[in-house]
Amino acid sequence: MVSKSYSNLLELASGEAPSFGYMNRRIPRIMTVAGLISDVDDDPVDSVCSDPSSSATHRDRIIMVANQLPIRAQRRPDGNRSCWCFEWDENALLQLKDGLGDDDLEVIYVGCLKEEVHPSEQDEVSQTLLETFKCVPTFLPADQFSKFYHGFCKQQLWPLFHYMLPLSPELGGRFNRSLWQAYVSVNKIFADRIMEVINPEDDYVWIHDYHLMVLPTFLRKRFNRVKLGFFLHSPFPSSEIYKTLPVREEILRALLNSDLIGFHTFDYARHFLSCCSRMLGLTYESKRGYIGIEYYGRTISIKILPVGIHMGQLQSVLKMPQTEDKVCELIKQFSDQGRTLLLGVDDMDIFKGISLKLLAMEQLLIQHPEYQGKVVLVQIANPARGRGKDVKEVQAETKATVKRINETFGKPGYDPVILIEEPLKFYERVAYYVVAECCLVTAVRDGMNLIPYEYIISRQGNEMLDRVLGLASSPRKKSMLVVSEFIGCSPSLSGAIRVNPWNIDAVADAMDTALEMADSEKELRHEKHYRYVSTHDVGYWARSFLQDLERTCRDHVRRRWWGIGFGLSFRVVALDPNFKKLSMEHIVSAYKRTTTRAILLDYDGTLMPQSSTIDKSPSSKSIEILSSLCRDKNNMVFLVSARSRKMLSEWFSSCENLGVAAEHGYFLRMRRDEEWETHVAATDCSWKQIAEPVMKLYTETTDGSTIEDKETALVWCYEDADPDFGSCQAKELLDHLESVLANEPVTVKSGQNNVEVKPQGVSKGLVAKRLLSAMQENGMYPDFVLCIGDDRSDEDMFEVITSSMGGPIAPRAEVFACTVCRKPSKAKYYLDDTTEIVRLLQGLACVSEQVVSFSSEQIVC
C-alpha cells in the first residue's frame, strides 16, 4: 500500500495527492532475517528508528535504483497469447553484475521497463524479473510517465542542468506545478517499491541521476538509518542558474537526506556546495581528503569520481565475428579508397553540438582544400531521448548542414559527411571506433560522455583486429581525441585536444592538428589514455563509491536519530548518544533543588540571533529575564561577549547584579557598580597599525565587509558580503594577518562570518575560571552551573566547567554545558535556536521570581 506519509510530502508539492490505482500492487516479499518476513507497510506514518542490534548473518546487498532497469524486454507470441522475454541490456551503464567482481555482494535493481506492461500482466512480470534477474520493476501509467520523464525531467531539469534558462517558452520549459507534482509522485512510487524489498539495517541503497532527486527524502522518512548514496550523472549548474528553479530548496534538502553524494567532476561538486552555502546557509570543509557538509548533526560526504566503461563487455564485443566483418567492410569503404575517417557519435539533442561539429568540418575543408576527397566525417546520430520542438529543429538543422557541405565539397563517389540516423547495433558502432583515425566529441554541455573511453579501448583492439587492420608488425596503438572543454570526461583525458566547441575555427584547427600529428605522439597519447581508462572502469567506479558509502555510514548504528520537519523539508537529526537536547523539565527541577548557582551566557547567537535585524541591542524581554535571574540571591549571572564594554554597559545598565565580560573576557566586572578589571597584562595595541591597513585592503576589495575597532581587538566582518567570496577572502586575510603579525603578542582567529585579531591569552574560558574562583573565595561552591554559547569561542567555557567538578564546582553539582544547534561540541546538551534559549531562561526566571516573592512575603510577616 502507499505510505500515508505520502500525503504530507505531496501537499508541499501541489496540495493534492493523486490516485495510483493499479500501481500499488506488491511484489512478493523478500526474506530479510531468518524466519521473519519484513512488513514495511505496518505503521507507515512513523519513521523507523530501529534497535541497532545486529540481524542474522547475511550477504552484503546493494539496491541499485535508476529510472530504467538494465533489462531489454520483448513481447513474443506464444500460442493463443503473447509472452514477455527478458535479457540483460549490455549497453546499460548500471548493469554491474560482472563489474563489481564480488561474489558475496548481491545487487537488486529497481527501475522502470522501457516497454509498457498491461496491468493484468504486471504481477507475473514482477515475479519473473525478481526471480531471474533480481530486478524490481516500477510500473507507471503512460500519462504519468510522460509528465514525469518527458515533462519535468526533460523539459525542466535537463535544460536547466545544462545551463539553459527558460527565458521564453521555446527555450526550455517554464516551471509547471503539475509536472513537479508528477515528479514527486513517481519518486514516491519508487520509494514504495524499494520498501518492499529493503532490509533497512543492512542494505545499501544507491540512487542514480536527476530523475530521482527527491527519493532520498521518502526513504529517510521511513527508515532514519538507511544507508543511502546518490550519484548525479548529469552536470550540476552554477548557483546563478540553479537558483532560478522554483523548487530549488526542496531538491537540495532531498539530496542532503543522502549519506554520500557523487559527481563526475569537481566543477559539478563545487556548484552543488555553493548552492548549499548560498541557499541553505550550510558550510563544508575537507578533512583528510574527504569533503563533508554538516547538516543537522550528520556529515554528508561528497564524492568526486568520473564513471568508467564496462571493460569486459567492450572487449567481448571486440572479439565477436560480426565486429570483424564490419571492420573489414569499413576498411574497404574508407581506408582502401585512401580516405581518413573522422568519427562523431552523439545523441540527437541540442546540447551535443552536432551542428557546431559540422560547421568545423566545413571550415576545415575550406581552409585545407587538400583534405577534400581524402577526409570523411561519419556522424552517428543516436535517437534523441527527449522529444519536442527543439529535437526537431536540431534534426532539421543537422540534415540541412550535411546536405550543404556534401553539395559544396562532394564528388562522385565521395561525400565529406556521412550522417547515420538509424540505430546501430553496439558491435557496428565499435567497428567505427576501430577504423576511425580521430574521434570528435564537441558537446556544448554534457555530464560525462563515455564515447571517448569506448573509442580508446576499441583502438587498443586485439590480435584478431590487428590482423584485419594490418598492424601485426606494429604492437603500439594510436588514437586521437578532440573533446569539448564542457564534458565531464575532459579533465581525465589530458592527452586529448581540448576545444571550445563554440569556436568553429579552433575546432577546425584541432581537427587539422589531429590529422597531421606524428604517429609517435599519437601512440604516446593513446598509451596514457589507455592506462587510465582500462584501470578506471565502471567496476572501479562502483567499488570506490560503495567503499566511501560504507565508510560514511559506519557510525549509523551507534548514533541516535530523529526525524523532524514536514513534507519535502523533512530531515533527520543524528546525535552522539551522549549529546542530547536540554529538557526544560530537567533543568527547572535541578534549578529548584539547588542553592548556589553560576550562569554564564553568550550574547550574539545565543540571546540574540546571528541573522537578526540591523539593531543588535537586546529586547526588553531579554533584559527583564536577566534582571529576574540576577535578583535571586542564589544566582551569579555572567554575560560573556565579544562586544565592547561601552556597548554592553549601555545595553545592560538596568541589570544591577549582572556580571559582564567584554571583548572575549579581556575586560570584566562582577557587578554594574564595580570597576572594570583585566586578567591579562596591559596590552600594547601598536600592532593595530600593522593589522588595520591589511584589513582595509580586504574591505575595499570585498563589497559588504566592515571593520570593527574595539579597545583591544580588530574584527573584519563579512556577514553582508557574498558568502562564497567573503569566505574565500577571509581565508586569505587570515593567512595574511598571521604572516604580518607573527612577532606580535596577538592571536588571529576565524569566527562566524568574521576574522578577529585579539591579545594572546584572552578567552572566554578565563571568564569561567574567574567566576568560579571568585565564588570559591567567598566560600561558595556552585551546585548548579549553566553555560550556553553558540560558536568556537564558547567551547573554552564548556571545557572549563566540565573539568571543574570536585574543584570550584561541588562534586555532585548539576552542570549544563549547552550549545546552540546540533553540531560537534564539547557541550553535552543543545537547544535548537535563540527562541528556545530565551524560553528556557524565562522558565528559570519564573522560578526565581516565585522564590523572591515568597521571601519578601516572609519578611513582611
GROMACS .gro file of N, CA and C in nm, residues 318-438:
model
  363
  318LEU      N    1   3.455  -0.671  -2.903
  318LEU     CA    2   3.567  -0.660  -2.997
  318LEU      C    3   3.607  -0.797  -3.054
  319LYS      N    4   3.578  -0.903  -2.979
  319LYS     CA    5   3.614  -1.038  -3.023
  319LYS      C    6   3.507  -1.103  -3.111
  320MET      N    7   3.393  -1.040  -3.124
  320MET     CA    8   3.283  -1.100  -3.200
  320MET      C    9   3.314  -1.106  -3.350
  321PRO      N   10   3.278  -1.215  -3.417
  321PRO     CA   11   3.298  -1.224  -3.562
  321PRO      C   12   3.225  -1.113  -3.639
  322GLN      N   13   3.108  -1.073  -3.589
  322GLN     CA   14   3.033  -0.966  -3.656
  322GLN      C   15   3.113  -0.835  -3.656
  323THR      N   16   3.186  -0.812  -3.546
  323THR     CA   17   3.268  -0.691  -3.538
  323THR      C   18   3.378  -0.696  -3.642
  324GLU      N   19   3.441  -0.812  -3.654
  324GLU     CA   20   3.549  -0.828  -3.753
  324GLU      C   21   3.494  -0.805  -3.894
  325ASP      N   22   3.377  -0.861  -3.923
  325ASP     CA   23   3.319  -0.844  -4.056
  325ASP      C   24   3.288  -0.697  -4.085
  326LYS      N   25   3.235  -0.627  -3.985
  326LYS     CA   26   3.202  -0.486  -4.004
  326LYS      C   27   3.328  -0.403  -4.023
  327VAL      N   28   3.433  -0.435  -3.949
  327VAL     CA   29   3.560  -0.362  -3.964
  327VAL      C   30   3.613  -0.382  -4.106
  328CYS      N   31   3.608  -0.504  -4.157
  328CYS     CA   32   3.653  -0.530  -4.296
  328CYS      C   33   3.572  -0.447  -4.395
  329GLU      N   34   3.443  -0.439  -4.372
  329GLU     CA   35   3.356  -0.361  -4.460
  329GLU      C   36   3.394  -0.213  -4.458
  330LEU      N   37   3.423  -0.160  -4.340
  330LEU     CA   38   3.458  -0.018  -4.328
  330LEU      C   39   3.596   0.012  -4.388
  331ILE      N   40   3.686  -0.084  -4.374
  331ILE     CA   41   3.819  -0.065  -4.434
  331ILE      C   42   3.807  -0.053  -4.586
  332LYS      N   43   3.725  -0.140  -4.646
  332LYS     CA   44   3.703  -0.131  -4.791
  332LYS      C   45   3.637   0.001  -4.830
  333GLN      N   46   3.545   0.048  -4.744
  333GLN     CA   47   3.471   0.170  -4.775
  333GLN      C   48   3.557   0.295  -4.763
  334PHE      N   49   3.652   0.295  -4.668
  334PHE     CA   50   3.728   0.417  -4.642
  334PHE      C   51   3.878   0.400  -4.668
  335SER      N   52   3.943   0.315  -4.589
  335SER     CA   53   4.090   0.305  -4.598
  335SER      C   54   4.136   0.263  -4.737
  336ASP      N   55   4.070   0.164  -4.796
  336ASP     CA   56   4.112   0.117  -4.929
  336ASP      C   57   4.087   0.222  -5.036
  337GLN      N   58   4.003   0.320  -5.006
  337GLN     CA   59   3.977   0.429  -5.101
  337GLN      C   60   4.068   0.549  -5.075
  338GLY      N   61   4.163   0.530  -4.980
  338GLY     CA   62   4.255   0.639  -4.947
  338GLY      C   63   4.192   0.751  -4.866
  339ARG      N   64   4.090   0.718  -4.787
  339ARG     CA   65   4.019   0.820  -4.711
  339ARG      C   66   4.036   0.795  -4.560
  340THR      N   67   4.057   0.906  -4.490
  340THR     CA   68   4.073   0.902  -4.345
  340THR      C   69   3.937   0.927  -4.279
  341LEU      N   70   3.905   0.844  -4.181
  341LEU     CA   71   3.774   0.852  -4.116
  341LEU      C   72   3.784   0.931  -3.986
  342LEU      N   73   3.706   1.037  -3.977
  342LEU     CA   74   3.682   1.109  -3.851
  342LEU      C   75   3.544   1.068  -3.803
  343LEU      N   76   3.528   1.050  -3.672
  343LEU     CA   77   3.403   0.994  -3.620
  343LEU      C   78   3.341   1.082  -3.512
  344GLY      N   79   3.211   1.100  -3.522
  344GLY     CA   80   3.133   1.163  -3.416
  344GLY      C   81   3.018   1.073  -3.378
  345VAL      N   82   2.997   1.051  -3.249
  345VAL     CA   83   2.886   0.969  -3.201
  345VAL      C   84   2.813   1.049  -3.094
  346ASP      N   85   2.691   1.089  -3.122
  346ASP     CA   86   2.618   1.176  -3.030
  346ASP      C   87   2.469   1.145  -3.035
  347ASP      N   88   2.402   1.175  -2.923
  347ASP     CA   89   2.256   1.175  -2.924
  347ASP      C   90   2.210   1.298  -3.002
  348MET      N   91   2.095   1.287  -3.063
  348MET     CA   92   2.041   1.398  -3.140
  348MET      C   93   1.967   1.493  -3.046
  349ASP      N   94   2.044   1.576  -2.973
  349ASP     CA   95   1.979   1.678  -2.890
  349ASP      C   96   2.058   1.808  -2.896
  350ILE      N   97   2.002   1.912  -2.837
  350ILE     CA   98   2.055   2.047  -2.856
  350ILE      C   99   2.189   2.069  -2.787
  351PHE      N  100   2.227   1.981  -2.693
  351PHE     CA  101   2.349   2.004  -2.616
  351PHE      C  102   2.471   1.929  -2.671
  352LYS      N  103   2.452   1.845  -2.771
  352LYS     CA  104   2.564   1.763  -2.818
  352LYS      C  105   2.649   1.834  -2.923
  353GLY      N  106   2.608   1.951  -2.969
  353GLY     CA  107   2.692   2.031  -3.058
  353GLY      C  108   2.718   1.969  -3.193
  354ILE      N  109   2.624   1.891  -3.245
  354ILE     CA  110   2.645   1.827  -3.376
  354ILE      C  111   2.662   1.931  -3.486
  355SER      N  112   2.575   2.031  -3.486
  355SER     CA  113   2.583   2.133  -3.592
  355SER      C  114   2.715   2.211  -3.584
  356LEU      N  115   2.764   2.236  -3.464
  356LEU     CA  116   2.893   2.305  -3.450
  356LEU      C  117   3.006   2.220  -3.507
  357LYS      N  118   2.998   2.091  -3.484
  357LYS     CA  119   3.099   1.999  -3.539
  357LYS      C  120   3.096   2.000  -3.692
  358LEU      N  121   2.977   2.000  -3.747
  358LEU     CA  122   2.964   2.002  -3.893
  358LEU      C  123   3.018   2.133  -3.952
  359LEU      N  124   2.992   2.243  -3.884
  359LEU     CA  125   3.046   2.371  -3.930
  359LEU      C  126   3.198   2.372  -3.924
  360ALA      N  127   3.254   2.308  -3.822
  360ALA     CA  128   3.400   2.298  -3.813
  360ALA      C  129   3.456   2.212  -3.926
  361MET      N  130   3.386   2.105  -3.962
  361MET     CA  131   3.427   2.022  -4.075
  361MET      C  132   3.425   2.104  -4.204
  362GLU      N  133   3.320   2.184  -4.219
  362GLU     CA  134   3.310   2.270  -4.337
  362GLU      C  135   3.427   2.368  -4.342
  363GLN      N  136   3.460   2.427  -4.226
  363GLN     CA  137   3.572   2.521  -4.219
  363GLN      C  138   3.704   2.452  -4.250
  364LEU      N  139   3.720   2.328  -4.204
  364LEU     CA  140   3.842   2.252  -4.232
  364LEU      C  141   3.860   2.233  -4.382
  365LEU      N  142   3.754   2.197  -4.450
  365LEU     CA  143   3.762   2.174  -4.595
  365LEU      C  144   3.787   2.303  -4.672
  366ILE      N  145   3.738   2.416  -4.618
  366ILE     CA  146   3.764   2.545  -4.682
  366ILE      C  147   3.909   2.585  -4.664
  367GLN      N  148   3.959   2.574  -4.542
  367GLN     CA  149   4.095   2.617  -4.511
  367GLN      C  150   4.200   2.521  -4.567
  368HIS      N  151   4.165   2.394  -4.581
  368HIS     CA  152   4.261   2.293  -4.627
  368HIS      C  153   4.199   2.216  -4.744
  369PRO      N  154   4.203   2.272  -4.861
  369PRO     CA  155   4.144   2.204  -4.978
  369PRO      C  156   4.205   2.066  -5.004
  370GLU      N  157   4.328   2.045  -4.955
  370GLU     CA  158   4.393   1.917  -4.979
  370GLU      C  159   4.320   1.801  -4.912
  371TYR      N  160   4.236   1.830  -4.812
  371TYR     CA  161   4.160   1.725  -4.745
  371TYR      C  162   4.036   1.684  -4.822
  372GLN      N  163   3.997   1.765  -4.918
  372GLN     CA  164   3.877   1.732  -4.995
  372GLN      C  165   3.899   1.603  -5.074
  373GLY      N  166   3.809   1.511  -5.059
  373GLY     CA  167   3.822   1.381  -5.123
  373GLY      C  168   3.901   1.281  -5.042
  374LYS      N  169   3.966   1.327  -4.932
  374LYS     CA  170   4.052   1.237  -4.853
  374LYS      C  171   4.003   1.218  -4.709
  375VAL      N  172   3.926   1.311  -4.658
  375VAL     CA  173   3.880   1.304  -4.519
  375VAL      C  174   3.727   1.295  -4.518
  376VAL      N  175   3.677   1.203  -4.439
  376VAL     CA  176   3.532   1.184  -4.426
  376VAL      C  177   3.494   1.191  -4.278
  377LEU      N  178   3.392   1.269  -4.250
  377LEU     CA  179   3.335   1.273  -4.114
  377LEU      C  180   3.209   1.187  -4.113
  378VAL      N  181   3.212   1.081  -4.035
  378VAL     CA  182   3.093   0.998  -4.015
  378VAL      C  183   3.029   1.041  -3.883
  379GLN      N  184   2.909   1.091  -3.891
  379GLN     CA  185   2.837   1.135  -3.772
  379GLN      C  186   2.723   1.037  -3.743
  380ILE      N  187   2.742   0.960  -3.635
  380ILE     CA  188   2.637   0.868  -3.590
  380ILE      C  189   2.548   0.945  -3.494
  381ALA      N  190   2.422   0.961  -3.531
  381ALA     CA  191   2.326   1.036  -3.451
  381ALA      C  192   2.229   0.939  -3.385
  382ASN      N  193   2.253   0.911  -3.256
  382ASN     CA  194   2.163   0.823  -3.183
  382ASN      C  195   2.027   0.890  -3.165
  383PRO      N  196   1.920   0.813  -3.159
  383PRO     CA  197   1.787   0.873  -3.140
  383PRO      C  198   1.782   0.957  -3.013
  384ALA      N  199   1.713   1.070  -3.021
  384ALA     CA  200   1.700   1.159  -2.906
  384ALA      C  201   1.624   1.090  -2.794
  385ARG      N  202   1.666   1.115  -2.669
  385ARG     CA  203   1.597   1.057  -2.554
  385ARG      C  204   1.472   1.137  -2.518
  386GLY      N  205   1.475   1.266  -2.548
  386GLY     CA  206   1.358   1.350  -2.524
  386GLY      C  207   1.281   1.369  -2.653
  387ARG      N  208   1.183   1.457  -2.645
  387ARG     CA  209   1.106   1.487  -2.765
  387ARG      C  210   1.056   1.630  -2.754
  388GLY      N  211   1.022   1.686  -2.866
  388GLY     CA  212   0.974   1.824  -2.863
  388GLY      C  213   1.026   1.904  -2.981
  389LYS      N  214   0.995   2.030  -2.980
  389LYS     CA  215   1.029   2.120  -3.089
  389LYS      C  216   1.179   2.133  -3.107
  390ASP      N  217   1.252   2.138  -2.994
  390ASP     CA  218   1.398   2.157  -3.004
  390ASP      C  219   1.465   2.040  -3.074
  391VAL      N  220   1.418   1.916  -3.049
  391VAL     CA  221   1.476   1.799  -3.115
  391VAL      C  222   1.452   1.805  -3.266
  392LYS      N  223   1.332   1.842  -3.305
  392LYS     CA  224   1.301   1.853  -3.448
  392LYS      C  225   1.386   1.960  -3.515
  393GLU      N  226   1.409   2.070  -3.444
  393GLU     CA  227   1.491   2.177  -3.501
  393GLU      C  228   1.636   2.131  -3.520
  394VAL      N  229   1.688   2.056  -3.421
  394VAL     CA  230   1.825   2.005  -3.432
  394VAL      C  231   1.836   1.909  -3.550
  395GLN      N  232   1.738   1.821  -3.564
  395GLN     CA  233   1.740   1.727  -3.676
  395GLN      C  234   1.737   1.800  -3.810
  396ALA      N  235   1.650   1.899  -3.820
  396ALA     CA  236   1.639   1.973  -3.946
  396ALA      C  237   1.767   2.049  -3.977
  397GLU      N  238   1.825   2.114  -3.875
  397GLU     CA  239   1.949   2.189  -3.896
  397GLU      C  240   2.063   2.096  -3.936
  398THR      N  241   2.071   1.981  -3.869
  398THR     CA  242   2.178   1.885  -3.899
  398THR      C  243   2.169   1.836  -4.043
  399LYS      N  244   2.049   1.797  -4.084
  399LYS     CA  245   2.031   1.746  -4.222
  399LYS      C  246   2.061   1.854  -4.325
  400ALA      N  247   2.018   1.977  -4.298
  400ALA     CA  248   2.042   2.087  -4.393
  400ALA      C  249   2.192   2.116  -4.405
  401THR      N  250   2.264   2.113  -4.290
  401THR     CA  251   2.408   2.141  -4.292
  401THR      C  252   2.483   2.031  -4.366
  402VAL      N  253   2.446   1.905  -4.342
  402VAL     CA  254   2.510   1.792  -4.412
  402VAL      C  255   2.487   1.804  -4.562
  403LYS      N  256   2.365   1.836  -4.600
  403LYS     CA  257   2.333   1.848  -4.742
  403LYS      C  258   2.416   1.958  -4.807
  404ARG      N  259   2.426   2.073  -4.739
  404ARG     CA  260   2.503   2.185  -4.796
  404ARG      C  261   2.651   2.150  -4.812
  405ILE      N  262   2.709   2.086  -4.712
  405ILE     CA  263   2.851   2.050  -4.718
  405ILE      C  264   2.876   1.950  -4.830
  406ASN      N  265   2.791   1.851  -4.839
  406ASN     CA  266   2.810   1.749  -4.942
  406ASN      C  267   2.790   1.805  -5.083
  407GLU      N  268   2.697   1.897  -5.097
  407GLU     CA  269   2.677   1.958  -5.229
  407GLU      C  270   2.794   2.048  -5.267
  408THR      N  271   2.857   2.112  -5.165
  408THR     CA  272   2.967   2.204  -5.192
  408THR      C  273   3.099   2.131  -5.218
  409PHE      N  274   3.126   2.029  -5.138
  409PHE     CA  275   3.259   1.966  -5.145
  409PHE      C  276   3.254   1.821  -5.196
  410GLY      N  277   3.137   1.769  -5.219
  410GLY     CA  278   3.127   1.631  -5.263
  410GLY      C  279   3.167   1.610  -5.408
  411LYS      N  280   3.200   1.488  -5.437
  411LYS     CA  281   3.237   1.446  -5.572
  411LYS      C  282   3.169   1.313  -5.599
  412PRO      N  283   3.165   1.270  -5.721
  412PRO     CA  284   3.109   1.136  -5.748
  412PRO      C  285   3.182   1.030  -5.665
  413GLY      N  286   3.108   0.955  -5.586
  413GLY     CA  287   3.167   0.851  -5.501
  413GLY      C  288   3.226   0.904  -5.372
  414TYR      N  289   3.211   1.034  -5.345
  414TYR     CA  290   3.268   1.091  -5.222
  414TYR      C  291   3.172   1.192  -5.161
  415ASP      N  292   3.130   1.165  -5.038
  415ASP     CA  293   3.057   1.261  -4.956
  415ASP      C  294   3.143   1.292  -4.835
  416PRO      N  295   3.178   1.419  -4.811
  416PRO     CA  296   3.265   1.451  -4.696
  416PRO      C  297   3.199   1.426  -4.562
  417VAL      N  298   3.065   1.425  -4.557
  417VAL     CA  299   2.995   1.397  -4.431
  417VAL      C  300   2.893   1.287  -4.455
  418ILE      N  301   2.899   1.184  -4.372
  418ILE     CA  302   2.801   1.076  -4.378
  418ILE      C  303   2.722   1.079  -4.247
  419LEU      N  304   2.594   1.103  -4.256
  419LEU     CA  305   2.507   1.109  -4.139
  419LEU      C  306   2.431   0.977  -4.125
  420ILE      N  307   2.449   0.910  -4.014
  420ILE     CA  308   2.382   0.782  -3.987
  420ILE      C  309   2.278   0.805  -3.878
  421GLU      N  310   2.151   0.802  -3.915
  421GLU     CA  311   2.044   0.829  -3.820
  421GLU      C  312   1.977   0.703  -3.767
  422GLU      N  313   1.984   0.595  -3.843
  422GLU     CA  314   1.918   0.474  -3.797
  422GLU      C  315   1.998   0.412  -3.681
  423PRO      N  316   1.930   0.351  -3.586
  423PRO     CA  317   2.000   0.292  -3.470
  423PRO      C  318   2.099   0.184  -3.514
  424LEU      N  319   2.218   0.189  -3.460
  424LEU     CA  320   2.320   0.088  -3.489
  424LEU      C  321   2.331  -0.010  -3.374
  425LYS      N  322   2.363  -0.134  -3.407
  425LYS     CA  323   2.396  -0.230  -3.303
  425LYS      C  324   2.531  -0.190  -3.242
  426PHE      N  325   2.552  -0.234  -3.119
  426PHE     CA  326   2.673  -0.190  -3.049
  426PHE      C  327   2.799  -0.234  -3.123
  427TYR      N  328   2.800  -0.354  -3.177
  427TYR     CA  329   2.920  -0.402  -3.246
  427TYR      C  330   2.948  -0.318  -3.371
  428GLU      N  331   2.843  -0.266  -3.434
  428GLU     CA  332   2.863  -0.181  -3.551
  428GLU      C  333   2.929  -0.049  -3.511
  429ARG      N  334   2.883   0.007  -3.399
  429ARG     CA  335   2.945   0.131  -3.350
  429ARG      C  336   3.090   0.107  -3.313
  430VAL      N  337   3.116  -0.005  -3.249
  430VAL     CA  338   3.253  -0.038  -3.210
  430VAL      C  339   3.342  -0.051  -3.334
  431ALA      N  340   3.289  -0.107  -3.441
  431ALA     CA  341   3.367  -0.120  -3.565
  431ALA      C  342   3.407   0.018  -3.618
  432TYR      N  343   3.318   0.115  -3.609
  432TYR     CA  344   3.354   0.251  -3.649
  432TYR      C  345   3.465   0.307  -3.561
  433TYR      N  346   3.459   0.279  -3.430
  433TYR     CA  347   3.566   0.323  -3.340
  433TYR      C  348   3.701   0.267  -3.386
  434VAL      N  349   3.700   0.138  -3.419
  434VAL     CA  350   3.825   0.069  -3.455
  434VAL      C  351   3.890   0.134  -3.577
  435VAL      N  352   3.810   0.175  -3.674
  435VAL     CA  353   3.863   0.225  -3.800
  435VAL      C  354   3.893   0.375  -3.796
  436ALA      N  355   3.825   0.449  -3.709
  436ALA     CA  356   3.837   0.596  -3.708
  436ALA      C  357   3.976   0.640  -3.664
  437GLU      N  358   4.031   0.735  -3.738
  437GLU     CA  359   4.162   0.792  -3.704
  437GLU      C  360   4.150   0.892  -3.588
  438CYS      N  361   4.035   0.955  -3.579
  438CYS     CA  362   4.014   1.055  -3.474
  438CYS      C  363   3.866   1.055  -3.435
   0.00000   0.00000   0.00000
